CSV table of C-alpha atoms in Angstrom, one decimal:
chain,number,residue,atom,x,y,z
A,1,MET,CA,47.5,-49.6,-6.5
A,2,ALA,CA,48.5,-49.8,-10.1
A,3,ALA,CA,52.2,-47.9,-10.6
A,4,ILE,CA,51.4,-45.1,-13.6
A,5,PRO,CA,54.6,-44.8,-15.6
A,6,PHE,CA,55.2,-40.6,-15.2
A,7,VAL,CA,57.6,-39.7,-17.2
A,8,ALA,CA,60.3,-37.1,-15.2
A,9,ALA,CA,59.7,-33.5,-16.1
A,10,LEU,CA,60.6,-30.4,-16.7
A,11,ASP,CA,63.2,-30.4,-14.1
A,12,ASP,CA,64.6,-27.1,-16.3
A,13,VAL,CA,61.7,-25.1,-17.0
A,14,HIS,CA,63.2,-21.6,-18.9
A,15,TYR,CA,59.2,-19.8,-18.2
A,16,GLY,CA,59.2,-16.5,-20.7
A,17,HIS,CA,60.5,-18.4,-23.8
A,18,VAL,CA,58.8,-19.9,-26.5
A,19,GLU,CA,60.6,-23.3,-27.0
A,20,TRP,CA,59.9,-26.1,-30.5
A,21,VAL,CA,59.0,-28.6,-28.9
A,22,SER,CA,57.8,-30.2,-32.1
A,23,PRO,CA,58.4,-29.5,-35.7
A,24,LEU,CA,54.9,-27.8,-35.7
A,25,ILE,CA,54.2,-27.5,-32.5
A,26,ARG,CA,56.6,-25.2,-29.8
A,27,ARG,CA,54.8,-24.6,-26.0
A,28,VAL,CA,54.9,-21.6,-23.5
A,29,ILE,CA,55.2,-22.2,-20.2
A,30,ALA,CA,53.4,-19.9,-17.0
A,31,LYS,CA,55.3,-18.6,-14.3
A,32,ASN,CA,52.1,-20.5,-12.2
A,33,PRO,CA,53.4,-23.3,-10.7
A,34,SER,CA,51.5,-25.5,-7.5
A,35,LYS,CA,50.0,-28.1,-6.5
A,36,TYR,CA,47.0,-27.9,-9.2
A,37,SER,CA,49.7,-27.2,-12.3
A,38,TYR,CA,52.2,-28.1,-11.8
A,39,ARG,CA,55.8,-26.4,-13.5
A,40,GLY,CA,53.0,-24.0,-14.9
A,41,THR,CA,51.0,-23.7,-17.9
A,42,GLY,CA,51.6,-24.7,-20.6
A,43,THR,CA,50.6,-23.2,-23.8
A,44,TYR,CA,50.4,-25.1,-27.4
A,45,ILE,CA,51.6,-22.7,-31.0
A,46,VAL,CA,50.3,-25.0,-33.4
A,47,GLY,CA,51.8,-24.3,-36.9
A,48,ARG,CA,53.7,-21.9,-39.3
A,49,GLY,CA,52.6,-18.9,-40.3
A,50,ASP,CA,49.2,-19.0,-39.7
A,51,VAL,CA,48.6,-20.6,-36.1
A,52,ALA,CA,46.8,-21.6,-33.5
A,53,VAL,CA,46.8,-21.0,-30.0
A,54,ILE,CA,45.2,-23.8,-27.9
A,55,ASP,CA,45.0,-22.6,-24.0
A,56,PRO,CA,46.1,-19.3,-23.0
A,57,GLY,CA,46.9,-19.7,-20.1
A,58,PRO,CA,46.2,-17.7,-16.2
A,59,ASP,CA,46.1,-13.5,-16.5
A,60,LEU,CA,49.9,-12.9,-15.8
A,61,VAL,CA,51.3,-10.4,-17.2
A,62,SER,CA,54.8,-12.6,-18.0
A,63,HIS,CA,52.8,-14.5,-19.8
A,64,ARG,CA,50.8,-12.3,-22.1
A,65,ASP,CA,54.6,-10.6,-22.6
A,66,ALA,CA,55.4,-14.4,-23.5
A,67,LEU,CA,52.9,-15.2,-25.8
A,68,ARG,CA,53.3,-11.4,-27.6
A,69,VAL,CA,57.1,-12.3,-28.3
A,70,ALA,CA,56.3,-15.9,-29.6
A,71,LEU,CA,53.3,-14.6,-32.0
A,72,GLN,CA,54.9,-11.9,-33.6
A,73,ASP,CA,55.2,-13.0,-36.7
A,74,GLU,CA,53.2,-15.7,-36.2
A,75,THR,CA,49.1,-15.2,-37.6
A,76,VAL,CA,46.7,-16.2,-35.4
A,77,ARG,CA,43.5,-18.2,-36.5
A,78,ALA,CA,42.1,-19.7,-33.9
A,79,ILE,CA,42.2,-19.3,-29.5
A,80,LEU,CA,41.1,-23.5,-28.5
A,81,VAL,CA,40.4,-23.4,-24.8
A,82,THR,CA,40.2,-26.6,-22.8
A,83,HIS,CA,37.9,-26.0,-20.3
A,84,CYS,CA,37.6,-23.0,-18.4
A,85,HIS,CA,39.9,-23.8,-15.1
A,86,ALA,CA,41.4,-20.1,-14.6
A,87,ASP,CA,44.8,-21.3,-15.4
A,88,HIS,CA,43.9,-22.4,-18.9
A,89,SER,CA,41.2,-19.9,-20.2
A,90,PRO,CA,41.3,-16.1,-18.6
A,91,LEU,CA,44.4,-15.0,-21.3
A,92,SER,CA,41.8,-16.3,-24.2
A,93,ALA,CA,39.9,-12.4,-23.6
A,94,TRP,CA,43.5,-10.5,-23.9
A,95,LEU,CA,44.7,-12.4,-26.9
A,96,LYS,CA,41.0,-12.4,-29.0
A,97,ALA,CA,41.2,-8.5,-28.1
A,98,GLU,CA,46.0,-8.4,-30.0
A,99,THR,CA,44.8,-11.0,-33.3
A,100,ASN,CA,41.3,-10.7,-34.0
A,101,ALA,CA,41.0,-14.4,-33.9
A,102,PRO,CA,38.2,-16.2,-32.6
A,103,THR,CA,37.8,-17.9,-29.4
A,104,ILE,CA,36.9,-21.6,-29.9
A,105,ALA,CA,35.1,-24.2,-26.6
A,106,PHE,CA,33.3,-26.7,-25.8
A,107,GLY,CA,30.6,-24.1,-24.4
A,108,PRO,CA,31.0,-21.9,-20.9
A,109,HIS,CA,31.6,-24.5,-17.4
A,110,GLY,CA,28.9,-26.3,-16.5
A,111,GLU,CA,27.4,-26.5,-12.7
A,112,LEU,CA,29.1,-24.6,-10.4
A,113,ALA,CA,29.9,-26.0,-6.7
A,114,VAL,CA,27.0,-25.0,-3.6
A,115,ASP,CA,28.7,-23.8,-1.4
A,116,ASP,CA,26.9,-25.4,1.4
A,117,GLU,CA,27.9,-29.0,0.2
A,118,SER,CA,31.9,-28.5,-0.3
A,119,ASP,CA,34.2,-28.6,3.1
A,120,ASP,CA,35.0,-26.2,4.8
A,121,GLU,CA,38.7,-24.7,3.7
A,122,SER,CA,41.8,-26.5,5.8
A,123,ASP,CA,44.1,-25.3,7.0
A,124,ASP,CA,46.9,-26.1,4.3
A,125,ASP,CA,44.9,-24.3,1.8
A,126,ARG,CA,45.5,-20.8,3.5
A,127,ASP,CA,48.5,-21.9,4.3
A,128,GLU,CA,50.4,-22.8,0.9
A,129,SER,CA,54.2,-22.2,1.3
A,130,GLU,CA,56.1,-20.2,-1.7
A,131,ALA,CA,56.5,-22.3,-2.7
A,132,GLU,CA,53.2,-23.8,-4.3
A,133,ARG,CA,51.9,-20.2,-5.0
A,134,VAL,CA,51.4,-19.0,-8.3
A,135,GLY,CA,54.0,-16.8,-10.9
A,136,GLU,CA,53.8,-13.3,-9.6
A,137,GLY,CA,51.3,-13.8,-5.9
A,138,GLU,CA,47.9,-15.0,-7.5
A,139,SER,CA,46.4,-17.8,-5.9
A,140,ALA,CA,47.2,-21.4,-6.3
A,141,LYS,CA,43.6,-22.5,-6.6
A,142,GLU,CA,41.9,-24.2,-9.0
A,143,THR,CA,38.9,-21.7,-9.5
A,144,ILE,CA,36.7,-21.7,-12.9
A,145,ASP,CA,36.9,-18.7,-15.3
A,146,VAL,CA,33.0,-17.7,-14.5
A,147,ASP,CA,33.5,-15.2,-17.0
A,148,PHE,CA,34.7,-17.0,-19.9
A,149,VAL,CA,32.0,-17.8,-23.7
A,150,PRO,CA,33.5,-19.4,-26.2
A,151,ASP,CA,32.8,-17.2,-29.5
A,152,ILE,CA,32.6,-20.3,-31.4
A,153,ALA,CA,30.6,-23.7,-29.7
A,154,VAL,CA,32.0,-26.6,-30.8
A,155,SER,CA,31.2,-30.5,-31.2
A,156,ASP,CA,32.7,-33.6,-30.4
A,157,GLY,CA,34.8,-34.7,-34.6
A,158,ASN,CA,34.3,-31.4,-35.5
A,159,ILE,CA,37.1,-29.3,-37.2
A,160,VAL,CA,38.1,-26.8,-35.4
A,161,VAL,CA,41.1,-25.1,-37.1
A,162,GLU,CA,42.1,-26.0,-40.5
A,163,THR,CA,44.9,-24.9,-42.9
A,164,ASP,CA,46.8,-26.0,-46.3
A,165,GLU,CA,48.7,-28.3,-44.3
A,166,TRP,CA,47.4,-29.7,-40.7
A,167,MET,CA,43.8,-29.6,-38.9
A,168,LEU,CA,42.8,-29.5,-35.6
A,169,ARG,CA,39.7,-31.5,-34.4
A,170,ALA,CA,38.1,-31.9,-31.5
A,171,VAL,CA,37.7,-34.9,-29.4
A,172,HIS,CA,34.5,-34.2,-26.2
A,173,THR,CA,36.0,-35.6,-23.7
A,174,PRO,CA,34.1,-35.2,-19.7
A,175,GLY,CA,34.5,-36.1,-16.7
A,176,HIS,CA,37.3,-33.3,-15.3
A,177,THR,CA,34.4,-30.8,-16.1
A,178,SER,CA,31.6,-31.4,-19.0
A,179,ASN,CA,32.9,-29.0,-21.1
A,180,HIS,CA,36.8,-30.5,-21.3
A,181,LEU,CA,37.5,-30.9,-25.2
A,182,CYS,CA,41.1,-32.3,-26.4
A,183,PHE,CA,42.6,-31.3,-29.4
A,184,ALA,CA,43.7,-33.9,-32.4
A,185,PHE,CA,45.8,-32.9,-34.4
A,186,ASP,CA,46.8,-35.4,-37.5
A,187,ALA,CA,49.4,-34.0,-38.9
A,188,GLU,CA,51.1,-35.5,-36.1
A,189,ARG,CA,49.7,-37.8,-34.4
A,190,ALA,CA,49.0,-36.6,-31.4
A,191,LEU,CA,46.4,-35.1,-29.2
A,192,PHE,CA,46.1,-32.0,-26.6
A,193,THR,CA,44.5,-33.2,-23.9
A,194,GLY,CA,44.0,-30.6,-21.7
A,195,ASP,CA,43.8,-31.7,-18.3
A,196,HIS,CA,42.3,-35.1,-18.7
A,197,VAL,CA,45.6,-36.9,-19.3
A,198,MET,CA,48.4,-35.1,-17.3
A,199,GLY,CA,51.9,-35.5,-17.5
A,200,TRP,CA,52.6,-35.4,-13.6
A,201,SER,CA,50.1,-36.8,-12.0
A,202,THR,CA,46.3,-38.1,-12.4
A,203,THR,CA,43.4,-35.8,-12.7
A,204,VAL,CA,40.9,-33.9,-9.8
A,205,VAL,CA,37.4,-35.1,-11.1
A,206,SER,CA,34.8,-32.7,-8.7
A,207,PRO,CA,31.5,-32.9,-8.8
A,208,PRO,CA,29.4,-31.4,-9.1
A,209,ASP,CA,30.6,-30.6,-12.9
A,210,GLY,CA,32.9,-32.8,-12.6
A,211,ASP,CA,31.7,-36.5,-13.4
A,212,MET,CA,34.1,-39.6,-12.4
A,213,ARG,CA,32.0,-42.1,-15.1
A,214,ALA,CA,31.9,-39.4,-17.3
A,215,TYR,CA,35.7,-39.3,-16.8
A,216,ILE,CA,36.2,-43.0,-17.2
A,217,ASP,CA,34.4,-43.9,-20.2
A,218,SER,CA,35.8,-40.8,-21.8
A,219,LEU,CA,39.2,-42.4,-20.8
A,220,ARG,CA,38.9,-44.9,-22.6
A,221,LYS,CA,37.9,-43.2,-25.6
A,222,VAL,CA,40.9,-41.9,-25.8
A,223,ALA,CA,42.2,-44.8,-25.2
A,224,ARG,CA,41.2,-46.6,-28.1
A,225,ARG,CA,42.6,-43.6,-29.7
A,226,ASN,CA,46.1,-44.5,-32.5
A,227,ASP,CA,47.7,-41.5,-30.8
A,228,SER,CA,50.9,-41.8,-30.9
A,229,VAL,CA,51.7,-37.8,-28.0
A,230,LEU,CA,49.9,-37.0,-25.5
A,231,TRP,CA,50.6,-33.7,-24.8
A,232,PRO,CA,48.8,-32.5,-21.9
A,233,THR,CA,48.7,-29.1,-20.9
A,234,HIS,CA,50.7,-29.5,-17.4
A,235,GLY,CA,53.7,-31.9,-17.5
A,236,ASN,CA,55.9,-33.8,-20.3
A,237,PRO,CA,54.4,-35.7,-23.0
A,238,VAL,CA,53.1,-39.6,-23.2
A,239,THR,CA,54.6,-41.0,-25.3
A,240,ASP,CA,53.7,-44.7,-24.3
A,241,VAL,CA,50.3,-43.8,-25.1
A,242,GLY,CA,48.9,-47.6,-25.0
A,243,PRO,CA,50.6,-48.8,-21.1
A,244,PHE,CA,50.3,-45.1,-20.2
A,245,LEU,CA,46.3,-45.0,-20.0
A,246,ASP,CA,46.0,-48.6,-19.8
A,247,ALA,CA,48.0,-47.5,-16.3
A,248,TYR,CA,45.7,-44.4,-15.7
A,249,LEU,CA,42.0,-46.2,-16.3
A,250,ALA,CA,43.6,-48.9,-14.2
A,251,HIS,CA,44.4,-46.4,-11.5
A,252,ARG,CA,40.7,-45.4,-11.5
A,253,VAL,CA,39.0,-48.9,-11.7
A,254,GLU,CA,41.4,-49.8,-8.7
A,255,ARG,CA,40.7,-46.7,-6.7
A,256,GLU,CA,36.9,-47.4,-6.9
A,257,GLN,CA,37.6,-51.1,-5.5
A,258,GLN,CA,39.3,-49.7,-2.7
A,259,LEU,CA,36.8,-47.4,-1.6
A,260,LEU,CA,33.7,-50.0,-1.9
A,261,ASP,CA,35.9,-52.6,0.2
A,262,LEU,CA,35.9,-50.0,2.7
A,263,VAL,CA,32.4,-48.7,3.1
A,264,ARG,CA,32.2,-52.5,2.8
A,265,ALA,CA,34.2,-53.0,6.1
A,266,GLY,CA,32.4,-50.0,7.5
A,267,VAL,CA,34.1,-46.7,7.0
A,268,GLU,CA,31.7,-43.9,6.8
A,269,ARG,CA,33.2,-40.6,5.9
A,270,ILE,CA,35.5,-38.6,3.1
A,271,PRO,CA,37.7,-37.7,5.2
A,272,ALA,CA,38.1,-41.5,6.7
A,273,MET,CA,38.4,-42.5,3.3
A,274,VAL,CA,40.8,-40.0,2.3
A,275,GLU,CA,43.4,-40.6,5.5
A,276,ILE,CA,43.5,-44.4,4.8
A,277,LEU,CA,43.9,-44.2,0.6
A,278,TYR,CA,46.2,-41.4,0.2
A,279,ALA,CA,48.3,-41.9,3.6
A,280,GLY,CA,51.0,-41.4,1.8
A,281,VAL,CA,50.1,-38.0,0.0
A,282,ARG,CA,50.4,-34.4,1.3
A,283,ARG,CA,48.4,-33.9,3.5
A,284,ASP,CA,47.3,-30.3,1.4
A,285,LEU,CA,46.4,-32.4,-1.0
A,286,HIS,CA,43.7,-34.5,0.1
A,287,LYS,CA,40.7,-31.6,0.2
A,288,ALA,CA,41.2,-31.8,-3.7
A,289,ALA,CA,41.7,-36.2,-3.6
A,290,GLY,CA,38.4,-35.7,-0.9
A,291,ARG,CA,36.6,-34.4,-3.5
A,292,SER,CA,37.7,-37.6,-6.8
A,293,VAL,CA,36.9,-39.7,-3.9
A,294,LEU,CA,32.6,-38.2,-3.5
A,295,SER,CA,33.1,-38.7,-7.9
A,296,HIS,CA,33.6,-42.1,-7.8
A,297,LEU,CA,31.1,-42.7,-4.6
A,298,ILE,CA,28.9,-40.7,-6.5
A,299,LYS,CA,29.2,-43.6,-9.1
A,300,LEU,CA,28.6,-46.6,-6.5
A,301,VAL,CA,25.3,-45.1,-5.3
A,302,ASP,CA,24.0,-44.6,-8.9
A,303,ASP,CA,25.0,-48.2,-9.9
A,304,ASP,CA,23.5,-49.0,-6.2
A,305,LEU,CA,26.5,-50.5,-4.6
A,306,VAL,CA,26.6,-47.7,-2.0
A,307,VAL,CA,23.5,-46.1,-0.5
A,308,ALA,CA,24.8,-42.0,1.3
A,309,ARG,CA,22.5,-40.9,4.4
A,310,SER,CA,22.6,-37.8,6.8
A,311,GLU,CA,23.8,-37.9,9.9
A,312,ARG,CA,20.2,-38.7,11.4
A,313,GLY,CA,20.2,-41.2,8.5
A,314,GLU,CA,17.8,-40.5,5.8
A,315,PRO,CA,18.7,-41.1,2.7
A,316,GLN,CA,20.4,-37.9,1.0
A,317,ARG,CA,22.3,-36.7,-2.1
A,318,PRO,CA,26.1,-38.1,-2.2
A,319,THR,CA,27.7,-35.2,-0.4
A,320,VAL,CA,31.5,-34.7,1.1
A,321,ARG,CA,29.3,-34.5,4.7
A,322,SER,CA,27.3,-37.6,3.8
A,323,LYS,CA,27.5,-40.6,5.6
A,324,PHE,CA,28.1,-44.2,3.2
A,325,ARG,CA,27.0,-47.6,4.0
A,326,ALA,CA,26.8,-50.9,1.6
A,327,PRO,CA,22.7,-51.0,0.9
């Protein structure tokens, strides 16, 4: 498997404190560490005086209070949301009420998973250790903020906020979710990548809204840019951008080939594939890995390299319970 050069990250996190991470960027990290959010959600404040806030974060009292202090001498011009998972967007409603700034995103969440096509909750999900619980007693699930609808919906390439000194531009990067946006900050040749590119792990791509083909295309789109630094919502910045993205892409291409090889070798079920491919990964992450495996397999079915069948052997739309075979 291609090695991805993750940066040794965030060993000394000061929850509730605002820190300058560049001449025009500050970050406040929410106390919601988990197996999905790493050390927590990083909310970014861009600019001085007139500012934009990117990914206000989860609805935690401690994070709300920290943002209130960090923004007390600022004028919030815009509230930007990369996508509406529950560790990114919920505090946007509070921040909008406090500041009258508009919320800006690509749009609300797309298609939701159908319950009877999702694998059952595992014991690992029910019995998370205390270290993997979100701060203040919240669940560590990567749940969806279904209530989020932006005031302003933007498209790829739109300028989303502009001052005399800087501007932020939308970069549509579907894949992790269909409504995922990155935000380009030309003043520092930076890209805020949300969960599209993370600084500590690869990204879960969970159907039906998550789409592996779209995700790979979006990775290539970001790789064609000339950014000098990536600021993910989770984890440290990526400064060696080219090699990092090359490894990210190589990982996805290699994983797809591994899955194709397993199917051709007679491994039919997603749980068995996960056991083989993620043998060195904590078991409580296997369910999320299975969702990304399903997304890869949907792509392979669409490419006519794999077929999905029901228990009775009938062709079907791929689900986590399908049997996958070579055509």
